[in-house]
Tab-separated table of C-alpha atoms in Angstrom:
chain	number	residue	atom	x	y	z
J	1	VAL	CA	9.280	8.576	9.262
J	2	VAL	CA	10.049	5.238	7.620
J	3	VAL	CA	11.253	2.328	9.588
J	4	GLU	CA	12.906	-0.433	7.631
J	5	VAL	CA	14.104	-3.607	9.278
J	6	GLY	CA	16.569	-5.399	7.057
J	7	THR	CA	18.718	-2.847	5.077
J	8	TYR	CA	20.844	-5.408	3.170
J	9	CYS	CA	22.726	-3.155	0.612
J	10	GLY	CA	20.435	-0.088	0.903
J	11	TYR	CA	18.335	-0.235	-2.225
J	12	SER	CA	14.961	0.025	-0.590
J	13	SER	CA	16.067	2.665	1.909
J	14	SER	CA	17.584	4.749	-0.831
J	15	PHE	CA	14.336	4.477	-2.741
J	16	PHE	CA	12.265	5.463	0.295
J	17	ALA	CA	14.594	8.402	1.035
J	18	THR	CA	14.464	9.642	-2.564
J	19	LYS	CA	10.743	9.578	-2.612
J	20	ARG	CA	10.512	11.248	0.857
J	21	GLY	CA	13.094	13.979	-0.044
J	22	ALA	CA	11.136	14.779	-3.279
J	23	ARG	CA	7.892	14.965	-1.441
J	24	GLU	CA	9.267	17.089	1.353
J	25	ALA	CA	10.802	19.444	-1.125
J	26	ALA	CA	7.616	19.699	-3.134
J	27	GLU	CA	5.573	20.422	0.019
J	28	GLY	CA	8.093	22.795	1.449
J	29	VAL	CA	8.457	20.637	4.441
J	30	SER	CA	11.856	20.489	6.319
J	31	ARG	CA	12.947	17.561	8.365
J	32	ARG	CA	11.114	18.559	11.441
J	33	PHE	CA	11.389	15.382	13.403
J	34	GLY	CA	15.019	15.856	14.464
J	35	CYS	CA	15.953	12.553	12.797
J	36	PRO	CA	16.501	11.278	9.312
J	37	SER	CA	13.310	10.488	7.294
J	38	VAL	CA	14.421	6.811	7.010
J	39	LEU	CA	15.640	4.749	9.900
J	40	THR	CA	16.882	1.329	8.780
J	41	LEU	CA	18.243	-1.520	10.804
J	42	GLU	CA	20.890	-4.041	9.554
J	43	VAL	CA	22.474	-6.912	11.514
J	44	ASP	CA	25.490	-7.259	9.300
J	45	LEU	CA	28.111	-4.611	9.642
J	46	VAL	CA	29.523	-5.109	6.082
J	47	HIS	CA	26.068	-4.672	4.591
J	48	ALA	CA	25.432	-1.582	6.720
J	49	ILE	CA	28.754	0.032	5.378
J	50	ILE	CA	27.730	-0.861	1.757
J	51	ALA	CA	24.256	0.671	2.398
J	52	GLN	CA	25.751	3.860	3.848
J	53	ASN	CA	28.033	4.281	0.863
J	54	LEU	CA	25.059	3.655	-1.545
J	55	HIS	CA	23.067	6.210	0.360
J	56	ILE	CA	25.877	8.772	-0.003
J	57	PHE	CA	26.437	7.987	-3.702
J	58	ALA	CA	22.615	8.317	-4.348
J	59	GLY	CA	22.640	11.780	-2.626
J	60	VAL	CA	20.328	10.619	0.220
J	61	GLY	CA	22.912	10.079	2.918
J	62	HIS	CA	21.503	12.975	4.952
J	63	LEU	CA	17.972	11.375	4.915
J	64	VAL	CA	18.905	7.807	6.050
J	65	GLN	CA	20.335	6.453	9.290
J	66	VAL	CA	21.478	2.932	9.332
J	67	LEU	CA	21.309	1.342	12.785
J	68	VAL	CA	23.526	-1.768	13.206
J	69	GLY	CA	22.513	-4.749	15.350
J	70	HIS	CA	19.768	-7.310	15.837
J	71	SER	CA	16.213	-5.894	15.644
J	72	GLU	CA	15.504	-7.478	19.026
J	73	ASP	CA	18.345	-5.255	20.577
J	74	VAL	CA	17.985	-2.085	18.481
J	75	LEU	CA	14.164	-1.667	18.185
J	76	PRO	CA	13.666	-1.108	22.066
J	77	TRP	CA	16.086	1.893	21.762
J	78	LEU	CA	14.626	3.056	18.578
J	79	ALA	CA	11.057	2.794	19.907
J	80	LYS	CA	12.075	4.855	23.009
J	81	ARG	CA	13.608	7.501	20.643
J	82	LEU	CA	10.482	7.698	18.503
J	83	GLN	CA	8.253	7.860	21.557
J	84	ASP	CA	10.223	10.887	22.969
J	85	GLN	CA	10.122	12.643	19.582
J	86	GLY	CA	6.484	11.819	19.173
J	87	GLU	CA	5.638	13.318	22.630
J	88	ARG	CA	7.456	16.543	21.682
J	89	LEU	CA	5.645	16.695	18.332
J	90	GLY	CA	2.219	15.627	19.313
J	91	GLY	CA	1.854	12.042	18.226
J	92	PRO	CA	3.283	8.992	16.525
J	93	LEU	CA	5.822	9.579	13.783
J	94	VAL	CA	6.079	6.252	11.835
J	95	ASP	CA	3.883	6.190	8.679
J	96	LEU	CA	5.659	3.411	6.899
J	97	ILE	CA	7.333	0.175	8.111
J	98	PHE	CA	9.016	-2.096	5.724
J	99	LEU	CA	9.957	-5.628	7.079
J	100	ASP	CA	12.535	-7.253	5.006
J	101	GLN	CA	14.599	-9.440	7.315
J	102	ARG	CA	14.137	-12.914	8.667
J	103	GLY	CA	10.310	-13.773	8.565
J	104	SER	CA	10.406	-15.273	12.031
J	105	ARG	CA	11.049	-11.853	13.430
J	106	TYR	CA	8.256	-10.072	11.721
J	107	VAL	CA	5.709	-10.581	14.517
J	108	SER	CA	7.867	-9.554	17.390
J	109	ASP	CA	9.325	-6.549	15.616
J	110	LEU	CA	5.933	-5.199	14.661
J	111	GLU	CA	4.555	-5.901	18.063
J	112	ARG	CA	7.407	-3.983	19.600
J	113	LEU	CA	6.609	-0.874	17.542
J	114	ASP	CA	2.964	-1.220	18.102
J	115	ALA	CA	3.284	-1.605	21.854
J	116	ALA	CA	5.445	1.610	21.937
J	117	GLU	CA	2.529	3.427	20.187
J	118	VAL	CA	4.924	5.016	17.566
J	119	ILE	CA	2.983	3.998	14.477
J	120	LYS	CA	0.590	6.625	13.000
J	121	GLU	CA	-2.993	5.764	12.386
J	122	GLY	CA	-3.332	4.799	8.724
J	123	ALA	CA	0.477	3.898	8.406
J	124	GLN	CA	1.518	1.425	5.689
J	125	ILE	CA	3.107	-1.735	6.858
J	126	MET	CA	4.925	-3.708	4.039
J	127	ALA	CA	6.496	-7.131	4.491
J	128	ASP	CA	8.503	-8.915	1.915
J	129	ASN	CA	9.585	-12.526	1.568
J	130	VAL	CA	6.450	-13.764	3.382
J	131	LEU	CA	6.159	-16.872	1.162
J	132	LYS	CA	9.907	-17.770	0.610
J	133	PRO	CA	11.724	-18.155	2.940
J	134	GLY	CA	8.373	-17.428	4.640
J	135	ALA	CA	6.659	-15.738	7.600
J	136	PRO	CA	3.752	-18.089	8.408
J	137	LEU	CA	3.147	-16.783	11.942
J	138	PHE	CA	3.118	-13.245	10.637
J	139	LEU	CA	0.615	-14.176	7.920
J	140	TRP	CA	-1.569	-15.896	10.462
J	141	HIS	CA	-1.540	-12.832	12.733
J	142	LEU	CA	-2.459	-10.585	9.764
J	143	THR	CA	-5.422	-12.660	8.868
J	144	HIS	CA	-6.573	-13.826	12.277
J	145	GLY	CA	-4.857	-12.257	15.252
J	146	TRP	CA	-4.474	-8.579	14.655
J	147	GLN	CA	-7.153	-6.047	13.758
J	148	PHE	CA	-5.749	-4.045	10.773
J	149	ALA	CA	-7.985	-2.043	8.521
J	150	THR	CA	-6.900	-3.820	5.296
J	151	THR	CA	-4.233	-6.315	4.299
J	152	GLU	CA	-3.453	-7.358	0.746
J	153	VAL	CA	-1.168	-10.205	-0.248
J	154	ARG	CA	0.599	-9.727	-3.546
J	155	SER	CA	2.302	-12.410	-5.500
J	156	GLN	CA	5.447	-11.286	-7.163
J	157	ALA	CA	8.653	-12.806	-8.652
J	158	GLU	CA	11.526	-12.970	-6.337
J	159	PHE	CA	14.243	-10.357	-7.028
J	160	ALA	CA	16.693	-11.669	-9.828
J	161	MET	CA	14.796	-14.965	-9.911
J	162	ALA	CA	11.750	-14.446	-12.192
J	163	GLU	CA	10.752	-18.150	-12.040
J	164	VAL	CA	10.418	-18.052	-8.208
J	165	GLU	CA	7.196	-16.768	-6.685
J	166	ASP	CA	7.182	-14.798	-3.511
J	167	TRP	CA	4.550	-12.834	-1.571
J	168	MET	CA	4.542	-9.301	-0.198
J	169	THR	CA	1.873	-7.940	2.226
J	170	LEU	CA	0.585	-4.421	2.256
J	171	THR	CA	-1.347	-3.502	5.398
J	172	ARG	CA	-3.053	-0.308	6.478
J	173	TYR	CA	-2.387	0.085	10.329
J	174	THR	CA	-5.112	0.966	12.861
J	175	ARG	CA	-4.986	0.822	16.687
J	176	ALA	CA	-8.588	-0.517	16.821
J	177	PRO	CA	-8.754	-3.323	19.324
J	178	LEU	CA	-9.837	-6.803	18.337
J	179	LYS	CA	-13.499	-7.755	18.890
J	180	ASP	CA	-12.647	-9.417	22.213
J	181	GLY	CA	-10.504	-6.371	23.230
J	182	ARG	CA	-7.156	-8.156	23.071
J	183	ARG	CA	-4.546	-9.534	20.671
J	184	THR	CA	-4.002	-13.174	20.368
J	185	SER	CA	-0.914	-14.512	22.115
J	186	GLU	CA	1.703	-16.751	20.376
J	187	ALA	CA	0.744	-19.656	22.872
J	188	GLU	CA	-2.816	-19.293	21.833
J	189	LEU	CA	-1.779	-19.434	18.177
J	190	HIS	CA	0.133	-22.597	18.607
J	191	GLU	CA	-2.832	-24.171	20.397
J	192	THR	CA	-5.087	-23.540	17.251
J	193	VAL	CA	-2.583	-24.705	14.557
J	194	PRO	CA	-2.506	-28.468	14.229
J	195	GLU	CA	0.828	-30.331	14.426
J	196	SER	CA	2.104	-31.330	10.923
């Protein structure tokens, strides 16, 4: 299952669904999770409607579910739904997370999914726009606060603005604890970052 936070007009979710559908067809796998292969969250109702129409036009409407609302409101419900399905099917279901909304939400949204234990070991976590407009707290957690197997930061041109540099992170998820057995709190983080 793919979880995308930040649907916008549905381009990424259509891409993920197309790849998922092709892979499942090649492997002879049916949708066994009782939910679409791609679950995407969008705060703006107009963008959600545009995305749903794009999904239908692209022929992947049956593979994508657009959930409308703020991630802080929708993710608790979604995490519970994924937990229940994971319990029925023998483990976590999420093998790809794509964060593409406001960077200040990346940490809390990922922590919500992590705490619910719905992310598969070895899952990919992708985050866009970590340089501009930016997600400094998220970057700090990736490099200092969380224990993930690997994280790569890639420089790339911003969409439709080739002269503007942006970063995307690619992370392989693991549930391994930190060396001291706990995750760094946001309060501890702010203590370690000097005032500018």
